[in-house]
N, CA, C and O atoms as a MOPAC input file, in Angstrom:
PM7 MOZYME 1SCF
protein

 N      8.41900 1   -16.46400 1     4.37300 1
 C      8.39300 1   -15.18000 1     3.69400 1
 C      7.53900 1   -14.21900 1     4.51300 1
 O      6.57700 1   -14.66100 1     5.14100 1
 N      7.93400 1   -12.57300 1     4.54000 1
 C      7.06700 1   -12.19500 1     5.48800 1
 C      5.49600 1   -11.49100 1     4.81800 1
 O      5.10500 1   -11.77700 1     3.68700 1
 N      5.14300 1   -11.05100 1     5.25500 1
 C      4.03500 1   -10.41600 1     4.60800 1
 C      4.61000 1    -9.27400 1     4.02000 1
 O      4.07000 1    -8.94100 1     2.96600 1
 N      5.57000 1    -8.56600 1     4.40700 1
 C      5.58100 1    -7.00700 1     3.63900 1
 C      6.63600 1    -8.34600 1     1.94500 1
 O      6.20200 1    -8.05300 1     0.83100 1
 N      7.54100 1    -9.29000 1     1.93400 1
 C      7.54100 1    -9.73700 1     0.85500 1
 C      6.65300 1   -10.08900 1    -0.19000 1
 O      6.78600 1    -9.90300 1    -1.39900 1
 N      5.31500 1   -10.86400 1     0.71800 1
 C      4.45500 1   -11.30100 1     0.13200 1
 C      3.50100 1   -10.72700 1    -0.39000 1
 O      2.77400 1   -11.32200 1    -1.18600 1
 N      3.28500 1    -9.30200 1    -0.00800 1
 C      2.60900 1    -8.36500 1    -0.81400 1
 C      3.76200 1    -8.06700 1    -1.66200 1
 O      3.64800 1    -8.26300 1    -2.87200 1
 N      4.81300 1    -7.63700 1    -1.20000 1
 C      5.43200 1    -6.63400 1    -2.81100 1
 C      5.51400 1    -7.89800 1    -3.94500 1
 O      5.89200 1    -7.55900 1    -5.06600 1
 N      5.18800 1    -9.32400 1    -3.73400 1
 C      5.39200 1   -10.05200 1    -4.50500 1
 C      3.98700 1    -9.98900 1    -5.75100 1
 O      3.97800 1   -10.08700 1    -6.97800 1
 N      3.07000 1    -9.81200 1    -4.88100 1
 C      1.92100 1   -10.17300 1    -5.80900 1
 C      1.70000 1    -8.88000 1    -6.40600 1
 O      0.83300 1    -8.76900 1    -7.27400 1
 N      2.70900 1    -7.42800 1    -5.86900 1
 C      1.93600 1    -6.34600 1    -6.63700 1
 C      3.00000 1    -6.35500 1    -7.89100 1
 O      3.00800 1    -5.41100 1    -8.68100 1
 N      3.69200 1    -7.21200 1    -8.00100 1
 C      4.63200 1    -7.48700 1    -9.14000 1
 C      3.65100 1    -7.37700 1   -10.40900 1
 O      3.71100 1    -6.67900 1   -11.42100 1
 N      2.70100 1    -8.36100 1    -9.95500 1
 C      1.85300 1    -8.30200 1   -11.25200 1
 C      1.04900 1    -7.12600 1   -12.27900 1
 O      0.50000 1    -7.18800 1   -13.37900 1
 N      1.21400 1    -6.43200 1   -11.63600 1
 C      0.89500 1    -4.71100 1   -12.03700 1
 C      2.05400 1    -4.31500 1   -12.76600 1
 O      2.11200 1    -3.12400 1   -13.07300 1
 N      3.14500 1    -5.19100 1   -13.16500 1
 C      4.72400 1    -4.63900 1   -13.55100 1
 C      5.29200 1    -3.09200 1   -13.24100 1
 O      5.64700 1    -2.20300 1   -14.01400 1
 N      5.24300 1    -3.13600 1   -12.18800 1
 C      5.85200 1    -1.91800 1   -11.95700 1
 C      6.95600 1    -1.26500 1   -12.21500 1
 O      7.86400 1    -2.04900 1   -12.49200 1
 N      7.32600 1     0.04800 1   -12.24800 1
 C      8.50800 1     0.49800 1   -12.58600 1
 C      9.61800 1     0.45700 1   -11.94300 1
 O     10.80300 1     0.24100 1   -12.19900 1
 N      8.63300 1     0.84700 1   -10.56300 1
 C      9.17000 1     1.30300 1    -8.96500 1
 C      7.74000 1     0.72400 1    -8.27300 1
 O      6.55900 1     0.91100 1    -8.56500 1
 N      8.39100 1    -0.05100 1    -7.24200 1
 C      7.39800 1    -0.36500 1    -6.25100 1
 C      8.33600 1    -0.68500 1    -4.77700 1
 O      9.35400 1    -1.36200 1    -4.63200 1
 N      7.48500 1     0.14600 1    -3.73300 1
 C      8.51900 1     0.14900 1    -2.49100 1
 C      6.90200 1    -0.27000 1    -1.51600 1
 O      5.85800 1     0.36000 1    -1.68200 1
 N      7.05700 1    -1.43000 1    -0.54900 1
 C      6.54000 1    -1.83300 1     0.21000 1
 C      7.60600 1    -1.64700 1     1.46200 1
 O      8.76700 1    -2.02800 1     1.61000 1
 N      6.58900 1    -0.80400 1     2.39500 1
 C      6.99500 1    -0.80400 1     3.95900 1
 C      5.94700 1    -1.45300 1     5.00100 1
 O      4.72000 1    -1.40900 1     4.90400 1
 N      6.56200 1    -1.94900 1     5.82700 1
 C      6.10200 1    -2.69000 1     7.13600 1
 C      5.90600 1    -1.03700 1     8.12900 1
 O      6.82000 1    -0.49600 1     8.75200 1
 N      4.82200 1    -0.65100 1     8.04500 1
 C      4.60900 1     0.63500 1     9.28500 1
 C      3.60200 1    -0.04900 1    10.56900 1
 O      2.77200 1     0.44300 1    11.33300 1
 N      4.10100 1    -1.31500 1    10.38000 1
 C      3.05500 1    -1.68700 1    12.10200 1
 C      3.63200 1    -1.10000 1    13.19200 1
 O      2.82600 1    -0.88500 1    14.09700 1
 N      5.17400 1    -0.64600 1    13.48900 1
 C      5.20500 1    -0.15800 1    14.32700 1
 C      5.20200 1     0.79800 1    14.71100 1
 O      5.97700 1     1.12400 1    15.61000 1
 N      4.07900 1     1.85500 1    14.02700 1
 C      3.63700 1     3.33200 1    14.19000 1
 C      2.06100 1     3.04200 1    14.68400 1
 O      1.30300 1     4.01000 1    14.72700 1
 N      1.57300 1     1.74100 1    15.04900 1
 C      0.37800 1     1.37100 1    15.46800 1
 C      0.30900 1     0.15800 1    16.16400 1
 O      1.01400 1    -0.84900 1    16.09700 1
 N     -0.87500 1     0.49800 1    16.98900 1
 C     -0.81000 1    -0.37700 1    18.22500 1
 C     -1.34700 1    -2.06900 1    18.09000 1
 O     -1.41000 1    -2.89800 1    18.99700 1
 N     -1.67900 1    -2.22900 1    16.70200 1
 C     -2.55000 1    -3.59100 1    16.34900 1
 C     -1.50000 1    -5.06300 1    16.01500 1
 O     -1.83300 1    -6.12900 1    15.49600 1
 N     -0.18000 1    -4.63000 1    16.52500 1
 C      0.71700 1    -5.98400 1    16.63600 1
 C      1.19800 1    -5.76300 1    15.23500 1
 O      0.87600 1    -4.83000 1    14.49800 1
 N      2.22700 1    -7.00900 1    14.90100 1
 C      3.34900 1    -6.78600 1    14.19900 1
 C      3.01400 1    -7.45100 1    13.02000 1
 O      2.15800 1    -8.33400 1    13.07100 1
 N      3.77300 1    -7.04900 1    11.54300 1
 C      2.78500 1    -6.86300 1    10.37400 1
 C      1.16100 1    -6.82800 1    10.09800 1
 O      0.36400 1    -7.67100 1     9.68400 1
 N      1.08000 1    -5.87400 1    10.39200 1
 C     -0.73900 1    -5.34700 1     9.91900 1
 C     -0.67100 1    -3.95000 1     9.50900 1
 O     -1.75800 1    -3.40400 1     9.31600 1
 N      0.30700 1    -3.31300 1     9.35000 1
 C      0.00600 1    -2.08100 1     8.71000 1
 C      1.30900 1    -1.59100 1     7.78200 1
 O      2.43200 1    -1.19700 1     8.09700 1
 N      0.62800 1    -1.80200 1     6.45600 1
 C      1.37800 1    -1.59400 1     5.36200 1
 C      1.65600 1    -0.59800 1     3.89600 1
 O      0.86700 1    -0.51300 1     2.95500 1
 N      2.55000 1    -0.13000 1     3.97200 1
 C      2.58600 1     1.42700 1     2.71900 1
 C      2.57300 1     0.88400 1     1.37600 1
 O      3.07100 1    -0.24200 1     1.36100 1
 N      2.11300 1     1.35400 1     0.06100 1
 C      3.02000 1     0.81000 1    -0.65800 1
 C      2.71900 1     1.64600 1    -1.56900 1
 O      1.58300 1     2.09300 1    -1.73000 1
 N      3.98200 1     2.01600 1    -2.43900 1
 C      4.06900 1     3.17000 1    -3.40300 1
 C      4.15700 1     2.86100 1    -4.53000 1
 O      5.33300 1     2.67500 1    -4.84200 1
 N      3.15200 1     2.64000 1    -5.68300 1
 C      3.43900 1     1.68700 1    -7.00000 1
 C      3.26200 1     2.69500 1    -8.05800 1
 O      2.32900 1     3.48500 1    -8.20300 1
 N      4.57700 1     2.49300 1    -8.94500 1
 C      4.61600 1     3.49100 1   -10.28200 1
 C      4.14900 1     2.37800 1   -11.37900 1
 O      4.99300 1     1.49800 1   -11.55000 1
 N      2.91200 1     2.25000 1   -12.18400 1
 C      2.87300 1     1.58200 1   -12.96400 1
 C      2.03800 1     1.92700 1   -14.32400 1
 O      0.87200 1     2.32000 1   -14.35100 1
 N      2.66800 1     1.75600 1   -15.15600 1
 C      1.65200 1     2.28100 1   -16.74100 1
 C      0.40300 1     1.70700 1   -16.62200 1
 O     -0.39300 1     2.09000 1   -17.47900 1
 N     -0.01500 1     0.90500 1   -15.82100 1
 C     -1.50300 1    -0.42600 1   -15.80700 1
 C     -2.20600 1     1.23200 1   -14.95300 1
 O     -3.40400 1     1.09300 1   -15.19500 1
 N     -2.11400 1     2.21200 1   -14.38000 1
 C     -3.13000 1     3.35900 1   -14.12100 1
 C     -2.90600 1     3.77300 1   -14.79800 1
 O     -3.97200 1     4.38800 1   -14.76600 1
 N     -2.32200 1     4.26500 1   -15.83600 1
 C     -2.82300 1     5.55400 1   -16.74900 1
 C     -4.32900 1     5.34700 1   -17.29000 1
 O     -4.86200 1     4.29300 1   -17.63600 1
 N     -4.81600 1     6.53900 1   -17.26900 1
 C     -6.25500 1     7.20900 1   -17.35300 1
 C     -7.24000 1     6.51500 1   -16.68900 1
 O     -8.31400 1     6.13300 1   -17.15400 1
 N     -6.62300 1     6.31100 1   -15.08200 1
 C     -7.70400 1     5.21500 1   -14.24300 1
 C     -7.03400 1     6.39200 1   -12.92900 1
 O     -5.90900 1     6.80500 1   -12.64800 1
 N     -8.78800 1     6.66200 1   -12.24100 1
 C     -9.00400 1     7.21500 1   -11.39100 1
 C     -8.62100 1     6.74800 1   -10.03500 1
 O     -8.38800 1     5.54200 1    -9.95400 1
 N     -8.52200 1     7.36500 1    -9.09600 1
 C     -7.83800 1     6.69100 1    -7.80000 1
 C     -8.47200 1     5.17400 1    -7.19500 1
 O     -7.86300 1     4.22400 1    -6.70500 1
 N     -9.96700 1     5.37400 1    -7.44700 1
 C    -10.87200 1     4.08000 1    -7.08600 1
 C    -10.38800 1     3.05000 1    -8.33900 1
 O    -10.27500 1     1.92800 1    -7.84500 1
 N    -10.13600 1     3.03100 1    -9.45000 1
 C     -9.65400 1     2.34200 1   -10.33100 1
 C     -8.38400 1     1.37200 1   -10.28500 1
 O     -8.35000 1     0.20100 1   -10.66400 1
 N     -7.19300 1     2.24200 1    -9.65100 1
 C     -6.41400 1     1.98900 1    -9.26500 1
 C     -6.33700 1     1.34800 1    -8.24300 1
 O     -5.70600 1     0.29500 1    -8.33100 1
 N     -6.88500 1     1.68600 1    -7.00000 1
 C     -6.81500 1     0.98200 1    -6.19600 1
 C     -7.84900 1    -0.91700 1    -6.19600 1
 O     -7.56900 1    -1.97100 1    -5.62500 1
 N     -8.69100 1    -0.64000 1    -6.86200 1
 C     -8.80500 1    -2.02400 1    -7.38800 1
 C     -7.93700 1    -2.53700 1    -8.14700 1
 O     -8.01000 1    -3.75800 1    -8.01000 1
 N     -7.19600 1    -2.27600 1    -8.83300 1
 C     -6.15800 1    -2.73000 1    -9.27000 1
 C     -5.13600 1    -3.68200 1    -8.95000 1
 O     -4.62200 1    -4.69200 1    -9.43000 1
 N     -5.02400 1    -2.69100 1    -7.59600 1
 C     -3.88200 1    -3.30700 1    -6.73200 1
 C     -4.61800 1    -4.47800 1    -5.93100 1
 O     -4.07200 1    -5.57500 1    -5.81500 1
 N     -6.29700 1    -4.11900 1    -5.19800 1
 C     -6.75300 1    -4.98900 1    -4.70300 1
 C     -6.84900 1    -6.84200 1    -5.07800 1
 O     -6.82800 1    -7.93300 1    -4.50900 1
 N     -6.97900 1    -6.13500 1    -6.63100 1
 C     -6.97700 1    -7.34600 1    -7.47100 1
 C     -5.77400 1    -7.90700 1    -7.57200 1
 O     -5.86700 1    -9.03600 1    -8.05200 1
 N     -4.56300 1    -7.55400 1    -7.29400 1
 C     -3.44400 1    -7.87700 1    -7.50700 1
 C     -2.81100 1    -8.77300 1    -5.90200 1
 O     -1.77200 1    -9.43200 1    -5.91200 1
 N     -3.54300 1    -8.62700 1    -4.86200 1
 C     -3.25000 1    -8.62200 1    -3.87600 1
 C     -4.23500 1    -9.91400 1    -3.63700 1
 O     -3.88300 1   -10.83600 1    -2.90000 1
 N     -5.20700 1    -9.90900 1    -4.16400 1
 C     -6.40400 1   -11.16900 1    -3.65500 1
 C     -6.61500 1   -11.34300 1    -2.19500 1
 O     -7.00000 1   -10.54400 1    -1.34100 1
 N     -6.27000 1   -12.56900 1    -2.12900 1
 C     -6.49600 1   -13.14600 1    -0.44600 1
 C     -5.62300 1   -12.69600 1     0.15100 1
 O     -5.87200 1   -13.02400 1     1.31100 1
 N     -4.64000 1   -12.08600 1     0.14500 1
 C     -3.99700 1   -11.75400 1     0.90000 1
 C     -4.24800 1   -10.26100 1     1.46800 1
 O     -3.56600 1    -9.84500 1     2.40400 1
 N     -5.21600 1    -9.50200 1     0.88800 1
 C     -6.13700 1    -8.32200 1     1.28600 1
 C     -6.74400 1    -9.03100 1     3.01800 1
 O     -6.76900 1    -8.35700 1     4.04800 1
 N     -6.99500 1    -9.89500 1     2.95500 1
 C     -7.51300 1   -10.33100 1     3.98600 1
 C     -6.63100 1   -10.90300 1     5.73300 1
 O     -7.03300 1   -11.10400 1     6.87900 1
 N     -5.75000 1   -10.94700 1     5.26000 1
 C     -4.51900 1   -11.63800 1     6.33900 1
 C     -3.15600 1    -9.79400 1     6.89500 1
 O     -1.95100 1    -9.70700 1     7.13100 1
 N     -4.04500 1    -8.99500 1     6.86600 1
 C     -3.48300 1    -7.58700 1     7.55600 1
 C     -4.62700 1    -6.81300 1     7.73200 1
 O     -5.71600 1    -7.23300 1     7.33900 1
 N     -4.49900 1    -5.67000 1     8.30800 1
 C     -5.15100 1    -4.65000 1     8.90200 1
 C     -5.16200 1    -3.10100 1     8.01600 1
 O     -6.07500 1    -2.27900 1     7.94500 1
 N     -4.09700 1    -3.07700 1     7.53300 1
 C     -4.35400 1    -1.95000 1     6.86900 1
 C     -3.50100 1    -1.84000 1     5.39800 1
 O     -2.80600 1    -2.82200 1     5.13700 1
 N     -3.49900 1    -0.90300 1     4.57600 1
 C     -2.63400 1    -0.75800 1     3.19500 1
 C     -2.92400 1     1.14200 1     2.66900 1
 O     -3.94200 1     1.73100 1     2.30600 1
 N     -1.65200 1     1.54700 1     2.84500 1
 C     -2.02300 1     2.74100 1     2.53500 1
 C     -1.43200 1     3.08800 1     0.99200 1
 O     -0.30400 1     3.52700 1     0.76800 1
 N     -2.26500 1     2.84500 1     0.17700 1
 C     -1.92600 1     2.48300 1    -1.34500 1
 C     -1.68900 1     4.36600 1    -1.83400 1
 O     -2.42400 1     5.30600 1    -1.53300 1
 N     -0.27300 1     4.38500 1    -2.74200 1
 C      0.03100 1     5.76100 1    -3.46000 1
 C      0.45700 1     5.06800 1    -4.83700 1
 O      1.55900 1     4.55400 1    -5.02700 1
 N     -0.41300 1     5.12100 1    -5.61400 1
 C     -0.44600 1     4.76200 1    -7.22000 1
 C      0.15000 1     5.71800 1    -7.70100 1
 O      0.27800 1     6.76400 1    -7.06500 1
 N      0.62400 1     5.55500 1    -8.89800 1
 C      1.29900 1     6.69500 1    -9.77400 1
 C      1.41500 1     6.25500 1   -11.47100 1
 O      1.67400 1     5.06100 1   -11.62600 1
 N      1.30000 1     6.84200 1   -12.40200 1
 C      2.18700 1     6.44300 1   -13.57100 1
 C      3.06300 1     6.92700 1   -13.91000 1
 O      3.07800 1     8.10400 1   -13.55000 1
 N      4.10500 1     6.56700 1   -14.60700 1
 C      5.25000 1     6.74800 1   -14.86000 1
 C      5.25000 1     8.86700 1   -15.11500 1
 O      5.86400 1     9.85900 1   -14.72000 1
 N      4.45000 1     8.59800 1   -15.75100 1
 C      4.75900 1    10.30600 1   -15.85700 1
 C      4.30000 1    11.55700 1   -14.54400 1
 O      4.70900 1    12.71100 1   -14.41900 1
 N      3.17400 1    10.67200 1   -13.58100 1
 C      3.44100 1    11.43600 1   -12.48000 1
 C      4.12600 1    11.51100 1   -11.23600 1
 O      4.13000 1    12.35400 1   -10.33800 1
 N      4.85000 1    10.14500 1   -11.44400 1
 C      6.42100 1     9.86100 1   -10.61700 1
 C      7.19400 1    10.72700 1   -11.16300 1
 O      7.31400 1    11.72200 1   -10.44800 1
 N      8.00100 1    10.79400 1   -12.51000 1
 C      8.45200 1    11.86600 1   -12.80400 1
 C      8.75700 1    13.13100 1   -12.14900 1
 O      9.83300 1    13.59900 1   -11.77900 1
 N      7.32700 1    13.66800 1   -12.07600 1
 C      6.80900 1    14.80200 1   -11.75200 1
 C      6.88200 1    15.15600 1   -10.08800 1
 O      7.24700 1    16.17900 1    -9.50700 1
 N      6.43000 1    13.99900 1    -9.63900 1
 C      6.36300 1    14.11300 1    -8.07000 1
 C      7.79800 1    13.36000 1    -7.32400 1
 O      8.60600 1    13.74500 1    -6.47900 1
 N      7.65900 1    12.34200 1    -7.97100 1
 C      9.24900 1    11.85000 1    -7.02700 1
 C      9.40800 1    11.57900 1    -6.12200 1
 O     10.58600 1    11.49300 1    -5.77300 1
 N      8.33500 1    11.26700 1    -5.14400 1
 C      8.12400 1    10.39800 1    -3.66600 1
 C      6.47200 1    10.59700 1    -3.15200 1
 O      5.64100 1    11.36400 1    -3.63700 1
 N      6.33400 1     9.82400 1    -2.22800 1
 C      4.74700 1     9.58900 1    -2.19400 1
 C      4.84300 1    10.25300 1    -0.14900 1
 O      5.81800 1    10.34900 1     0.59600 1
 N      3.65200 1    10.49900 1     0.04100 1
 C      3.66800 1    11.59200 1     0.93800 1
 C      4.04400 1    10.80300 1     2.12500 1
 O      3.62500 1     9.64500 1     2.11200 1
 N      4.92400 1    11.26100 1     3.42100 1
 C      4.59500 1    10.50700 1     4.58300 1
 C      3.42100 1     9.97000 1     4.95500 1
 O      2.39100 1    10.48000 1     4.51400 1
 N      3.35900 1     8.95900 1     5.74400 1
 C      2.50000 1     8.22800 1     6.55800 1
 C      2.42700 1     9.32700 1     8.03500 1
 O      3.35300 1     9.74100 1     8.73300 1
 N      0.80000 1     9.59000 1     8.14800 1
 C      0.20100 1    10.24300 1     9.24900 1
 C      0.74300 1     9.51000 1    10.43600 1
 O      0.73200 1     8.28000 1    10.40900 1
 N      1.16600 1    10.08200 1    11.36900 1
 C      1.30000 1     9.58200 1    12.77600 1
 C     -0.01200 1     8.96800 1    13.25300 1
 O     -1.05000 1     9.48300 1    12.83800 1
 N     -0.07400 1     8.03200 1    13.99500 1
 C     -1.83900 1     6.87700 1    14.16600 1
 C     -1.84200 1     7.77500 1    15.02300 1
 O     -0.82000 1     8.26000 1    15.50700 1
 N     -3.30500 1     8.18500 1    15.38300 1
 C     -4.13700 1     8.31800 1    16.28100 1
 C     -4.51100 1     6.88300 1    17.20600 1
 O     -5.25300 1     6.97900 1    18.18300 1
 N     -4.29200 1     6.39100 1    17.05200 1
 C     -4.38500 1     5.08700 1    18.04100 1
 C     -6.05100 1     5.07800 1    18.02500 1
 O     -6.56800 1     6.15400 1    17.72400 1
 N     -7.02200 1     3.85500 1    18.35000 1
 C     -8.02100 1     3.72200 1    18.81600 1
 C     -8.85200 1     3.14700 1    17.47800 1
 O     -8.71300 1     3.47500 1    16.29900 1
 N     -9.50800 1     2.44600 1    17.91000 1
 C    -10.43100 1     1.71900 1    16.68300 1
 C    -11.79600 1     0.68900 1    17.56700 1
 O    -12.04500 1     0.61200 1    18.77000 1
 N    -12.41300 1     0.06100 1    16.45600 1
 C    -13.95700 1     0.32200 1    17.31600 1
 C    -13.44200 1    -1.36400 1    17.75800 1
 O    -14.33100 1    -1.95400 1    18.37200 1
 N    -12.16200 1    -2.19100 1    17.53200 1
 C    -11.82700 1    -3.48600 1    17.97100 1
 C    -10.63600 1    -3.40800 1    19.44400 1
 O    -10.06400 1    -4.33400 1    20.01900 1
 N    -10.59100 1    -1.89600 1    19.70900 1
 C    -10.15900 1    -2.04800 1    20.87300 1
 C    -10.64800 1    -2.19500 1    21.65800 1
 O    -11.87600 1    -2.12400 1    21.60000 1
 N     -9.97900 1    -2.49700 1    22.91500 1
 C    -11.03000 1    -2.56000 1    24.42200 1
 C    -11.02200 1    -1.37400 1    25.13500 1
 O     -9.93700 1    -0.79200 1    25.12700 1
 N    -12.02600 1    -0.78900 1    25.82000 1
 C    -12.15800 1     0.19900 1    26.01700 1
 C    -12.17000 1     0.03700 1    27.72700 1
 O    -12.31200 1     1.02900 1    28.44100 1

């Protein structure tokens, strides 16, 4: 199973409405699955702040927080999916981090 499965598997547990996991490692230079999107519509945030949420998901994710490089988490609840209807592009990388070689 790959990792972008194995996360959208465990963010199941948040029951989502809509949940879309992408593999974006290859918009960055740190090798293949380590950098991952994921856009979760779920009633489990309503009246929970962005840091709220994103523990949420952390919690939902466990050990496997640990086996990639990055997660660019866009929470939503049902009523501000609605409203918005897609979660913003992913920034083009700047490349460079303090584990490269210089």
């Amino acid at each position: 199973m790959s990792m972008r499965d194995r996360i959208q598997s465990a963010l199941g547990a948040l029951e989502p409405q809509h949940l879309e996991v992408f593999d974006e490692s290859h918009m960055h230079s740190r090798g293949q699955e380590t950098h991952y999107k994921a856009v979760i519509v779920s009633p489990a945030f309503t009246g929970l702040n962005a840091v709220k949420r994103h523990q949420k998901v952390y919690g939902a994710l466990g050990e496997l927080m640990g086996q990639f490089h990055a997660l660019a988490m866009h929470t939503y609840t049902p009523e501000e999916w609605a409203e918005q209807g897609q979660a913003p592009d992913s920034p083009t990388c700047r490349g460079g981090s303090k584990h490269d070689l210089h």
